[in-house]
Short mmCIF file of C-alpha atoms in Angstrom, two decimals:
data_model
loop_
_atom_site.label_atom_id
_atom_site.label_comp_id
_atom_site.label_asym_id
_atom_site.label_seq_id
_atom_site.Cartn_x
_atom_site.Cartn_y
_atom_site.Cartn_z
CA UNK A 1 0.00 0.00 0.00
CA UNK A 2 1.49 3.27 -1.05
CA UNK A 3 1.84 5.16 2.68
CA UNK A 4 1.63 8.91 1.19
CA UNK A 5 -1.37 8.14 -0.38
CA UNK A 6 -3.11 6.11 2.78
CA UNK A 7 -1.73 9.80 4.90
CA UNK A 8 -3.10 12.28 2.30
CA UNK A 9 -6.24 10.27 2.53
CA UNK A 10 -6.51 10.23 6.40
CA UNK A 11 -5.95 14.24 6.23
CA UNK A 12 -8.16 15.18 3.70
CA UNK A 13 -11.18 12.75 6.32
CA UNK A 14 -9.65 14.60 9.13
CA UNK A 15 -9.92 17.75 6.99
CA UNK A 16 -13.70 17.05 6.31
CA UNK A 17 -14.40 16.59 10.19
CA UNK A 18 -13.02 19.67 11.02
CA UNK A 19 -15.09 21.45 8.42
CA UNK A 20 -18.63 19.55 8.97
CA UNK A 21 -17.65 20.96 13.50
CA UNK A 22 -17.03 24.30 12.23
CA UNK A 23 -20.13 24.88 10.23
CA UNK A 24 -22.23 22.64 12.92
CA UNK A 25 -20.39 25.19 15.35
CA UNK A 26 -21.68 28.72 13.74
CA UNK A 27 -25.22 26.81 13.94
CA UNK A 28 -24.52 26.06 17.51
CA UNK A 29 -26.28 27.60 20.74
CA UNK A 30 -22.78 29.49 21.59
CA UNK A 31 -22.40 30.67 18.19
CA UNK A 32 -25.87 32.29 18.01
CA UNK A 33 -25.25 33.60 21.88
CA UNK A 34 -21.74 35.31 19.94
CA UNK A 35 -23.51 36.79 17.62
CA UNK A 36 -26.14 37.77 19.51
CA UNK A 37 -23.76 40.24 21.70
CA UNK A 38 -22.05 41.20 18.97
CA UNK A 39 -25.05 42.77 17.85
CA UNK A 40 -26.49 44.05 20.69
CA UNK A 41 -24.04 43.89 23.68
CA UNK A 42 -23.18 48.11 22.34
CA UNK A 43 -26.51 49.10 21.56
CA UNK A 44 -26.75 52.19 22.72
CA UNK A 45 -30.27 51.58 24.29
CA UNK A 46 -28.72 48.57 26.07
CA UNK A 47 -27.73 48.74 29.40
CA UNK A 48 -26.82 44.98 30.04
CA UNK A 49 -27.22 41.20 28.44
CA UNK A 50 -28.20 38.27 30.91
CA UNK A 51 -27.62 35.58 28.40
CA UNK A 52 -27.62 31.65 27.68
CA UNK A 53 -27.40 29.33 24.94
CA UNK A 54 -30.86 27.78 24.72
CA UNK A 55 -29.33 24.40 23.39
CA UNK A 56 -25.60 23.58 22.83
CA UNK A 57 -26.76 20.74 20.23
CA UNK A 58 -25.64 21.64 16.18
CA UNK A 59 -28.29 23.18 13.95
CA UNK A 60 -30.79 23.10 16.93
CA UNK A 61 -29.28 25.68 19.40
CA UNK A 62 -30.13 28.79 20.16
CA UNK A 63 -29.71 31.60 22.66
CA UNK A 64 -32.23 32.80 25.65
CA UNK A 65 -32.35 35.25 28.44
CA UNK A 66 -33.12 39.28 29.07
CA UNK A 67 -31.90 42.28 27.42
CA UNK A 68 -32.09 45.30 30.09
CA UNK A 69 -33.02 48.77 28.56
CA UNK A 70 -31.86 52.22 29.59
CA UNK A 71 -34.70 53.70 32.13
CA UNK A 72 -34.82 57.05 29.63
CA UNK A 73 -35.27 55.08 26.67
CA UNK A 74 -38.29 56.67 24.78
CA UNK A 75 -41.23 54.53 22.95
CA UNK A 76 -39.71 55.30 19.23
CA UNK A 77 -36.40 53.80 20.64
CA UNK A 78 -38.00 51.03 22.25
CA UNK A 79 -40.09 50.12 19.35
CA UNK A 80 -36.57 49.93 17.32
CA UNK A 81 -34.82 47.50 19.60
CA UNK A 82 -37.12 45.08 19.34
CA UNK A 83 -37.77 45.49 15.73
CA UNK A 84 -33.99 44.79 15.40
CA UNK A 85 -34.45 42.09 17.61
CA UNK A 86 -37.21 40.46 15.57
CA UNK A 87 -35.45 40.90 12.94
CA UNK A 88 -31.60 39.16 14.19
CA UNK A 89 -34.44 36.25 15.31
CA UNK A 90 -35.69 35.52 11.68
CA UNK A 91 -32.34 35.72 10.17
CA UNK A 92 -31.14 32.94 12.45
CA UNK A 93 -34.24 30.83 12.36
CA UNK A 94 -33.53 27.21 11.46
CA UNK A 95 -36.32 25.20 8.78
CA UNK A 96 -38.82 25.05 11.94
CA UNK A 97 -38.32 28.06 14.47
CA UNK A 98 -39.74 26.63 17.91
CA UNK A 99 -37.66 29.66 18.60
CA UNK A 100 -34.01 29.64 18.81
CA UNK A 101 -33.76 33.50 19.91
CA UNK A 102 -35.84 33.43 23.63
CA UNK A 103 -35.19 36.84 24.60
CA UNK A 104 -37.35 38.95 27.19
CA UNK A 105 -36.93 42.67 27.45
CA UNK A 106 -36.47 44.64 31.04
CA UNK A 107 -37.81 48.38 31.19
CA UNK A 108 -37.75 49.15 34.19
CA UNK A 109 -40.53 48.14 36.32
CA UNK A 110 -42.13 46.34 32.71
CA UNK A 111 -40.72 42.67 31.34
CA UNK A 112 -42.26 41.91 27.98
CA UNK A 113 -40.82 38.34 25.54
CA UNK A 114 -40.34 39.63 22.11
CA UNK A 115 -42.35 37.09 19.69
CA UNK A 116 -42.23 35.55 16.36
CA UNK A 117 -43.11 38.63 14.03
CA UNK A 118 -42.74 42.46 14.02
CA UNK A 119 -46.61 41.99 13.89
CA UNK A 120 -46.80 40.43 16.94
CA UNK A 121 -44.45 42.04 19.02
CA UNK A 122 -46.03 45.44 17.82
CA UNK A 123 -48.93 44.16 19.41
CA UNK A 124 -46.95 43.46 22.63
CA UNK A 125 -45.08 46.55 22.44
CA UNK A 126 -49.31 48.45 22.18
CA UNK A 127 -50.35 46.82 25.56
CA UNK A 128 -47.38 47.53 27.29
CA UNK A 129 -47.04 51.48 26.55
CA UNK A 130 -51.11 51.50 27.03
CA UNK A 131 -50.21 50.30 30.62
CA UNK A 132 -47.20 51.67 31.92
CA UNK A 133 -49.42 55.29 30.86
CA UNK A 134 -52.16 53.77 32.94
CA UNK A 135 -51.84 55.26 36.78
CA UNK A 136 -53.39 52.46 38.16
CA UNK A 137 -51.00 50.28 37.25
CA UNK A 138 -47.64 49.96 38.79
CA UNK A 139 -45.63 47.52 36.56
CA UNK A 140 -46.03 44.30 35.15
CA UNK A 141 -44.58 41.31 33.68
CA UNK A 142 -45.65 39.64 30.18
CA UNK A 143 -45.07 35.60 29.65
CA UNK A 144 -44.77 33.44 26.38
CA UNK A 145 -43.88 30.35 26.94
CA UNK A 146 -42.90 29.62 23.15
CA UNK A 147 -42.04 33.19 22.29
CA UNK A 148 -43.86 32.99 19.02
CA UNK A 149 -47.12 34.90 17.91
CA UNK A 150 -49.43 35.15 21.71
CA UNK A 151 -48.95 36.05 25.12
CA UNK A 152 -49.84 32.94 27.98
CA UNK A 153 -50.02 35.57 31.15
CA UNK A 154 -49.56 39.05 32.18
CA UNK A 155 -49.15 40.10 36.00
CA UNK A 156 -50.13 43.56 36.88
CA UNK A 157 -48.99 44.94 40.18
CA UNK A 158 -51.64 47.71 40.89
CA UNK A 159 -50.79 50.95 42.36
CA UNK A 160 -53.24 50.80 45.12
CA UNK A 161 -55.21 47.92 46.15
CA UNK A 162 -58.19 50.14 45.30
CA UNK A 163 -57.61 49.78 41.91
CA UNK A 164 -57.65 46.09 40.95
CA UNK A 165 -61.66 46.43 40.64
CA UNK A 166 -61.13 48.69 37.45
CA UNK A 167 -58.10 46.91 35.97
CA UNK A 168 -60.10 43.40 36.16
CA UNK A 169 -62.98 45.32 33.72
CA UNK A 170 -60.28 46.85 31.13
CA UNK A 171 -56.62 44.73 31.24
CA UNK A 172 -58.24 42.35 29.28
CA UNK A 173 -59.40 44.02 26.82
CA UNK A 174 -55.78 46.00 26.55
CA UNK A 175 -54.52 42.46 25.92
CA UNK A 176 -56.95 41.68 23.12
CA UNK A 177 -56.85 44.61 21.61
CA UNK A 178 -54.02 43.32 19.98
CA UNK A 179 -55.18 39.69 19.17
CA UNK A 180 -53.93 38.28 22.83
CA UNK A 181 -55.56 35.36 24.96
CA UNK A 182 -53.50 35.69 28.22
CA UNK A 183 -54.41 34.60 31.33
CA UNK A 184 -54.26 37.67 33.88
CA UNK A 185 -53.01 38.29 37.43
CA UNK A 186 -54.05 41.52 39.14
CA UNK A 187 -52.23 41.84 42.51
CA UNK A 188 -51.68 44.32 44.84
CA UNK A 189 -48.41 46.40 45.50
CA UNK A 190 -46.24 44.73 48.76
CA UNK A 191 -46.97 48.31 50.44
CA UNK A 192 -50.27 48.49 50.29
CA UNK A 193 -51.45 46.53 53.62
CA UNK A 194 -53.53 43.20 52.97
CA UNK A 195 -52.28 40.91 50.03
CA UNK A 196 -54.67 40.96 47.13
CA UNK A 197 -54.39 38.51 44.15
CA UNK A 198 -57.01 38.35 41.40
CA UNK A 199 -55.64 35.69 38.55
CA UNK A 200 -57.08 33.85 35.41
CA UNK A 201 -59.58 34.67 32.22
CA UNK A 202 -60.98 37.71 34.48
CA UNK A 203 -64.95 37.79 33.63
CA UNK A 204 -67.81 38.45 35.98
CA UNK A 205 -66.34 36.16 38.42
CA UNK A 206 -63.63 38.29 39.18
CA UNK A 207 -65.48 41.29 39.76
CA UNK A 208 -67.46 39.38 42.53
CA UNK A 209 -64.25 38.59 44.01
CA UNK A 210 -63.10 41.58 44.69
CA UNK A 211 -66.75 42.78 45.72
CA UNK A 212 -66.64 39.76 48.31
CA UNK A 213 -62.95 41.04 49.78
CA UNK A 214 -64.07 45.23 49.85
CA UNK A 215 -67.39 43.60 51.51
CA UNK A 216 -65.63 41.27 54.11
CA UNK A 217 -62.75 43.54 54.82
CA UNK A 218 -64.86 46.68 55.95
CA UNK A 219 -66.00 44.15 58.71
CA UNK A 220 -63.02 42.42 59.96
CA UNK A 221 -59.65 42.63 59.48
CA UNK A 222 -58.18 40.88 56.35
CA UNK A 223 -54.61 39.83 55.57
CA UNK A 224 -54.59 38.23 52.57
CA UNK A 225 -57.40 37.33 49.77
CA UNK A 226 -56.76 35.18 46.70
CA UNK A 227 -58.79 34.71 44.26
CA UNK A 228 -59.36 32.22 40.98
CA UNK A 229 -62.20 31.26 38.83
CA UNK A 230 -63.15 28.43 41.22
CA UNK A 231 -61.63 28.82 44.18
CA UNK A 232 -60.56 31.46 46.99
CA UNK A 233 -58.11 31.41 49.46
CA UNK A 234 -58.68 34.41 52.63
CA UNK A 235 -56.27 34.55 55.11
CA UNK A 236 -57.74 36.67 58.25
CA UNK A 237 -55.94 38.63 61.06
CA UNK A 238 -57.96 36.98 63.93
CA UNK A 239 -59.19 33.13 64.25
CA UNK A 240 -62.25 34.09 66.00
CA UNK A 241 -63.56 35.74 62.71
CA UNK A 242 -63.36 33.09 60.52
CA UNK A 243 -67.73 31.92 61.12
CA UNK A 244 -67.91 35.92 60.84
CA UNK A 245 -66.23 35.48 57.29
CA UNK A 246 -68.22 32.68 56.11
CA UNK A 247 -71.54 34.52 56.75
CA UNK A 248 -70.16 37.59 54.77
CA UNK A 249 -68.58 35.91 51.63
CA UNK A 250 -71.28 33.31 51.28
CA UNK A 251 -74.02 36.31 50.61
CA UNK A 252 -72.13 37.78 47.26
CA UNK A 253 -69.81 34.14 46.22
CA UNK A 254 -71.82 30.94 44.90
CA UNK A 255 -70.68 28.40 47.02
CA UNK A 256 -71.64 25.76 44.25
CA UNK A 257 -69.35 27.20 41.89
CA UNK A 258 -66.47 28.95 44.26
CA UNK A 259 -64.90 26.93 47.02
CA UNK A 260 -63.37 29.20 49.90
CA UNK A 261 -60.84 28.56 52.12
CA UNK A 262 -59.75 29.97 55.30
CA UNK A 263 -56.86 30.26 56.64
CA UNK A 264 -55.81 32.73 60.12
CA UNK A 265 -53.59 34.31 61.94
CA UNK A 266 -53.64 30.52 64.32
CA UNK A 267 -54.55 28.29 60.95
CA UNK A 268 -52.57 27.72 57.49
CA UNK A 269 -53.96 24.95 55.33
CA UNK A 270 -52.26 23.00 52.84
CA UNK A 271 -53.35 23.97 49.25
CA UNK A 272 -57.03 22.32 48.87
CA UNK A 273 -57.48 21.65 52.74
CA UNK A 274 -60.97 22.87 54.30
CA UNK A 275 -59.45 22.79 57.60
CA UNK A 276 -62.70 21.60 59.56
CA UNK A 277 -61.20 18.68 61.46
CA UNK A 278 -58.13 20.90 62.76
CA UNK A 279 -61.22 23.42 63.93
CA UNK A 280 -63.07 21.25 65.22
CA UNK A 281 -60.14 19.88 67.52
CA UNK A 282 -59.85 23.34 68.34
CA UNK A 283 -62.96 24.28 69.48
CA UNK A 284 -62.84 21.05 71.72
CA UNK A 285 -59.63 22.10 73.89
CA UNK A 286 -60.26 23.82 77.05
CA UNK A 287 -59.18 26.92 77.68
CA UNK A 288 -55.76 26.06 79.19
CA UNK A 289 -54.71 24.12 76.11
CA UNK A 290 -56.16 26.36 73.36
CA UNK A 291 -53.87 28.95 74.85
CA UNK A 292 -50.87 26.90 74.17
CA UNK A 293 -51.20 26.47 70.19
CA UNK A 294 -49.04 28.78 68.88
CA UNK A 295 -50.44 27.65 65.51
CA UNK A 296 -51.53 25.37 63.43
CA UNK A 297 -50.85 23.86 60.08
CA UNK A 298 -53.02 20.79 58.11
CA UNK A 299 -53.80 19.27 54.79
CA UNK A 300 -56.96 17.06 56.33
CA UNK A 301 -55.13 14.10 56.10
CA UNK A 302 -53.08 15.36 59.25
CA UNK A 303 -52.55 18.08 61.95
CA UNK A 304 -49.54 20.20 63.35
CA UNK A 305 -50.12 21.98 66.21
CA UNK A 306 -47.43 24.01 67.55
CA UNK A 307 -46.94 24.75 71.12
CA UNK A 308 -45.62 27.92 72.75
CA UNK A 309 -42.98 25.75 74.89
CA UNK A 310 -41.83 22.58 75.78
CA UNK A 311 -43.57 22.73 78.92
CA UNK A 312 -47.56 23.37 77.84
CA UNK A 313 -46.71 20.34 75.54
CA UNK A 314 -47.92 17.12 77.69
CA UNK A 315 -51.68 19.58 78.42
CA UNK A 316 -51.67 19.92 75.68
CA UNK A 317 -51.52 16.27 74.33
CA UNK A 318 -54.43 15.35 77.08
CA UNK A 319 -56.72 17.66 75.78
CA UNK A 320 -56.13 16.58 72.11
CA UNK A 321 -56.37 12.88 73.03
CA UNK A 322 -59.38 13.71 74.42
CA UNK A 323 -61.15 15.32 71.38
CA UNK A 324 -63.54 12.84 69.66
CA UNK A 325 -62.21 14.81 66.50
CA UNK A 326 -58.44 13.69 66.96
CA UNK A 327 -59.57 10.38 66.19
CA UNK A 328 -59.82 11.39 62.44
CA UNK A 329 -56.52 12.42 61.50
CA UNK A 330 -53.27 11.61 63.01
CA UNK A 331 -51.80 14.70 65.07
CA UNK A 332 -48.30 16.08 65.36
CA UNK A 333 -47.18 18.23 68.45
CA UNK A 334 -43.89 20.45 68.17
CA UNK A 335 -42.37 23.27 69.97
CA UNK A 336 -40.23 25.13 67.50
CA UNK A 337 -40.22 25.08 63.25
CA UNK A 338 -37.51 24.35 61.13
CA UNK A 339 -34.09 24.53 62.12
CA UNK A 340 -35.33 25.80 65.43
CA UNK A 341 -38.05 22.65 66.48
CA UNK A 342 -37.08 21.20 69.80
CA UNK A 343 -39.35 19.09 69.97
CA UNK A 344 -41.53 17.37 67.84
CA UNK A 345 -44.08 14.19 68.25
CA UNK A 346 -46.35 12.61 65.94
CA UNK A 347 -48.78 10.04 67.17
CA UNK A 348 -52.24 8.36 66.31
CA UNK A 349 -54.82 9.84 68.75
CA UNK A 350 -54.93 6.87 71.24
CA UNK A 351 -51.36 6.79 71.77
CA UNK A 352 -50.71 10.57 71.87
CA UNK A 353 -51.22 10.91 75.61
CA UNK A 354 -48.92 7.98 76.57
CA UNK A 355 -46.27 8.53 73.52
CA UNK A 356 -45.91 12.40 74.61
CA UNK A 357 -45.21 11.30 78.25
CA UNK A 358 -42.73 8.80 77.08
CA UNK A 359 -41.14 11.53 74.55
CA UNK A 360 -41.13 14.18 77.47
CA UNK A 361 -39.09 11.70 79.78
CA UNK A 362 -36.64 11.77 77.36
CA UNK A 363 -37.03 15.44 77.16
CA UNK A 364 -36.21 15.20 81.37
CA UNK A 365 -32.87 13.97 80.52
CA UNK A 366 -30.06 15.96 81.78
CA UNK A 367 -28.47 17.37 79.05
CA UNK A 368 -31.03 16.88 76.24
CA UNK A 369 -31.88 19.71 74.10
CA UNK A 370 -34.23 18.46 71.31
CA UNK A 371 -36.28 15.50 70.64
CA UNK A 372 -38.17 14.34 67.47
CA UNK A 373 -39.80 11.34 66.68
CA UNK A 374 -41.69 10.87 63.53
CA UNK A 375 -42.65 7.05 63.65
CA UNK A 376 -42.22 5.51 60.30
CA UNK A 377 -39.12 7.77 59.45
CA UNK A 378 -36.65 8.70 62.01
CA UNK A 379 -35.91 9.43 66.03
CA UNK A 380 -33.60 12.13 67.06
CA UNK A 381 -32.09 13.35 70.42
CA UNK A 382 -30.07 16.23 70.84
CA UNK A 383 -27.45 16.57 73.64
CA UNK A 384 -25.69 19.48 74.48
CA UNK A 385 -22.52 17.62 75.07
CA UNK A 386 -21.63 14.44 74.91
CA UNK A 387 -23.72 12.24 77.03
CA UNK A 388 -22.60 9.79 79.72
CA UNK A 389 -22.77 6.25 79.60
CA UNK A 390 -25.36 6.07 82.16
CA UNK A 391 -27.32 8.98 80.52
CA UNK A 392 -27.58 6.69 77.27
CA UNK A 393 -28.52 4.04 78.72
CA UNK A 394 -30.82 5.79 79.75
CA UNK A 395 -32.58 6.88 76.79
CA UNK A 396 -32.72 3.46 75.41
CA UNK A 397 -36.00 2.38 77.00
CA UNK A 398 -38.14 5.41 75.80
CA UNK A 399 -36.65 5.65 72.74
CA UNK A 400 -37.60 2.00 71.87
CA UNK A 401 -41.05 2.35 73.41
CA UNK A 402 -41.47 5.40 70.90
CA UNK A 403 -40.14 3.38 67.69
CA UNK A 404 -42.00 1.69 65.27
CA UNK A 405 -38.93 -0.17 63.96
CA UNK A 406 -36.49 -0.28 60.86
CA UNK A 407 -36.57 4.09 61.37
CA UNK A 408 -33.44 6.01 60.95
CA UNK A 409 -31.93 6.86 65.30
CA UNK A 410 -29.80 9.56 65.63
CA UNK A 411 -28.16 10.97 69.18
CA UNK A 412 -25.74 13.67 68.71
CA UNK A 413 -24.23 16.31 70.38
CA UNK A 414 -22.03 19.22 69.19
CA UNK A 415 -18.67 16.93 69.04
CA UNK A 416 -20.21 13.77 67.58
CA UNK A 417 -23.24 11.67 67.03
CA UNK A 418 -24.02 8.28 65.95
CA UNK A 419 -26.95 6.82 64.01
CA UNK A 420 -28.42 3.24 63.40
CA UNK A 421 -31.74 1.55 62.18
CA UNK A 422 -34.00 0.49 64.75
CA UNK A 423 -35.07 -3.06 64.73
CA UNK A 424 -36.25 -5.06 68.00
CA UNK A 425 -32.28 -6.36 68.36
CA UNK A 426 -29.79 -3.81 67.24
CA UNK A 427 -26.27 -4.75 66.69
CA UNK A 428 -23.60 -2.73 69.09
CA UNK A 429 -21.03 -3.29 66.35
CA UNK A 430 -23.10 -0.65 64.37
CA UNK A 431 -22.58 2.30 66.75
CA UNK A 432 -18.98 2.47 66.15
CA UNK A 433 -16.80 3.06 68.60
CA UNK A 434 -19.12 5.32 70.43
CA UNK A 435 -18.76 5.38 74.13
CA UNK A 436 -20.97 3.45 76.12
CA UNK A 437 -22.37 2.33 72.63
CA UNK A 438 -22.45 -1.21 73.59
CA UNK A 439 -24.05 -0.43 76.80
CA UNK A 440 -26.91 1.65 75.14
CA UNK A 441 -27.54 -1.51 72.62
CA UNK A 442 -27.72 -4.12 75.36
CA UNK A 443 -29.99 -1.64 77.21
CA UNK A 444 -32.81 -1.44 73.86
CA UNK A 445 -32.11 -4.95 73.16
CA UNK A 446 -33.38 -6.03 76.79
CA UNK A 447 -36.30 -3.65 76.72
CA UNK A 448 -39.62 -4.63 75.96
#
């Protein structure tokens, strides 16, 4: 085989390669990002580029992100931006444009996607300048999701909550003047008091709404109202107005058509939760115990109620265990959220009495700082240094009594901890070579 001819072969392969990357390369998501800021990165109505290629892959790429506009820049300047804009778009487009230039412009308080066509972005371009000229409006932020010829939602931050009423009637119609379908949020500013939220294909439905929230919050203090087609959500400054509320809303909102929910100052409900078991429980505590609940939290299924310390917790527990209500939903007792919880119980009604005084004996312990048992899933104690043989030992018995088996235990303390899986033997050679490890597994492994 002549050996030249083989090489000059190889090269001009090797030669091909390197051609068919560099012209899949100027296709590329970086190379349309490049020329992207090439073009605009000095505009003079650009103050800055966030940018990022849409999709790295050859001939399929493309580049995404905002464009931030000077704060003087006029309508006629605007206008030209994105028209240049458009226009770098279709010149990149590939033979089916699910839109390889994503680009959203910032003015200001106003964030608008520039779409498919001059047409269409025109039409954009008409809604925004009718609204940012609008004083009841404060700013607002337009979304495509495909950035070609229609707008999916607009959020309008009124200036006063007094105004959403009147932008419910006429945003819509701003938006369709210019053949738009989006879905619309009216919301009021962070300044102005109670939070108000109006969001979706704003009709009649709407307008009763708000009608319903100026109605109800002229007689009690409201913190929050959200609204949808189907559902609203009003959060209220005081528990004890919540049957108050119902009377009020029910006159003006169809409750075969509009579900409400309420949620207090003492009660926060998962999305979709009514909240009428965790009331009920409520209303069934005596006095001493309803004082305790710092709040409380459900989604129907189950209940949180948090107490105001460690020590209203085992009154607490009585009184609950003593609700007929608690037998519909398993309850959950903590002192403390987050980070912060020092202690935290969950239990079936019937055991929640007896499980709390086993959890607050371990509570007792010299030294402990935090316990948390969630059966099923884990047991925790906290130390605040490291604990003594005979202190572990000690916590052995309660801790088994609490556990449900094969959960995740943890002790620990600020220089160490060690964890196992709970099972009615446990092995000592799993704790390591914890102190007075062996002593704390022969101590479960005898218990009961």
């Amino acid at each position: 085989m002549d050996h030249a001819r083989a090489g000059r072969g190889i090269s001009a392969v090797l030669a091909a390669c390197v051609l068919l990357l560099a012209l899949a390369g100027c296709a590329s998501g970086d190379a349309v990002q490049g020329s992207f800021e090439r073009e605009f990165g000095d505009d003079p109505a650009v103050v800055r580029l966030d940018l990022s290629t849409a999709d790295n892959m050859p001939f399929t790429g493309g580049v995404g992100g905002t464009v931030t506009v000077r704060d003087e820049l006029d309508e006629e300047q605007l206008r030209g931006l994105v028209g240049r804009i458009v226009s770098f778009r279709g010149d990149t487009a590939g033979d089916e444009d699910e839109s390889r230039v994503r680009i959203d412009v910032v003015a200001s308080d106003w964030t608008f996607p520039v779409l498919a066509t001059q047409e269409s972005s025109a039409a954009v371009l008409d809604a925004v300048f009718e609204l940012r000229a609008d004083p009841r409006v404060r700013s607002g932020t337009f979304i495509s999701t495909d950035y070609q010829n229609d707008l999916d939602h607009v959020t309008l931050i009124a200036a006063s909550t007094s105004e959403i009423a009147g932008l419910i009637l006429d945003a819509p119609a701003i938006a369709a003047a210019g053949g738009k379908t989006p879905s619309i949020t009216v919301r009021s500013p962070e300044d102005g008091g109670s939070a108000v939220e109006v969001s979706g294909r704003l009709g009649a439905w709407a307008s009763d709404a708000v009608r319903a929230y100026e109605t109800l919050r002229a007689q009690v203090p409201v913190t929050a109202f959200r609204a949808e087609e189907a559902a609203v959500s009003v959060t209220l400054a005081d528990e004890g107005d919540v049957d108050a509320a119902r009377t009020i809303v029910a006159e003006i909102l169809d409750p075969t058509s509009t579900t409400v929910f309420y949620q207090s100052n003492l009660v926060t409900l998962s999305p979709g939760a009514n909240g009428n078991e965790a009331r009920g429980i409520l209303d069934e505590l005596d006095e001493r115990a309803r004082a305790s609940v710092a709040s409380v939290w459900t989604d129907d299924r189950s209940l949180t109620l948090t107490a105001t310390s460690v020590g209203a917790v085992e009154h607490l527990a009585g009184a609950v265990s003593r609700s007929p209500g608690a037998a519909e939903v398993p309850v959950r007792i903590a002192v403390g959220q987050g980070d912060d919880t020092v202690f935290r119980l969950a239990s079936s009604a019937g055991d929640l009495r007896g499980d709390t005084e086993t959890a607050m004996r371990l509570m007792r312990t010299d030294g402990v700082e935090a316990v948390r048992v969630n059966p099923g899933t884990v047991l925790e104690v906290d130390f605040d240094s490291a604990p003594s043989e005979r202190v572990l030992v000690g916590t052995a018995v309660p801790l088994k009594a609490l556990s449900e088996f094969d959960e995740r235990l943890c002790i620990t303390w600020p220089a160490g901890s060690f964890c196992t899986r709970t099972a009615q033997v446990i092995d000592a050679s799993d704790l390591g070579e914890m102190p007075g490890g062996r002593a704390f597994a022969d101590a479960w492994n005898a218990a009961p």
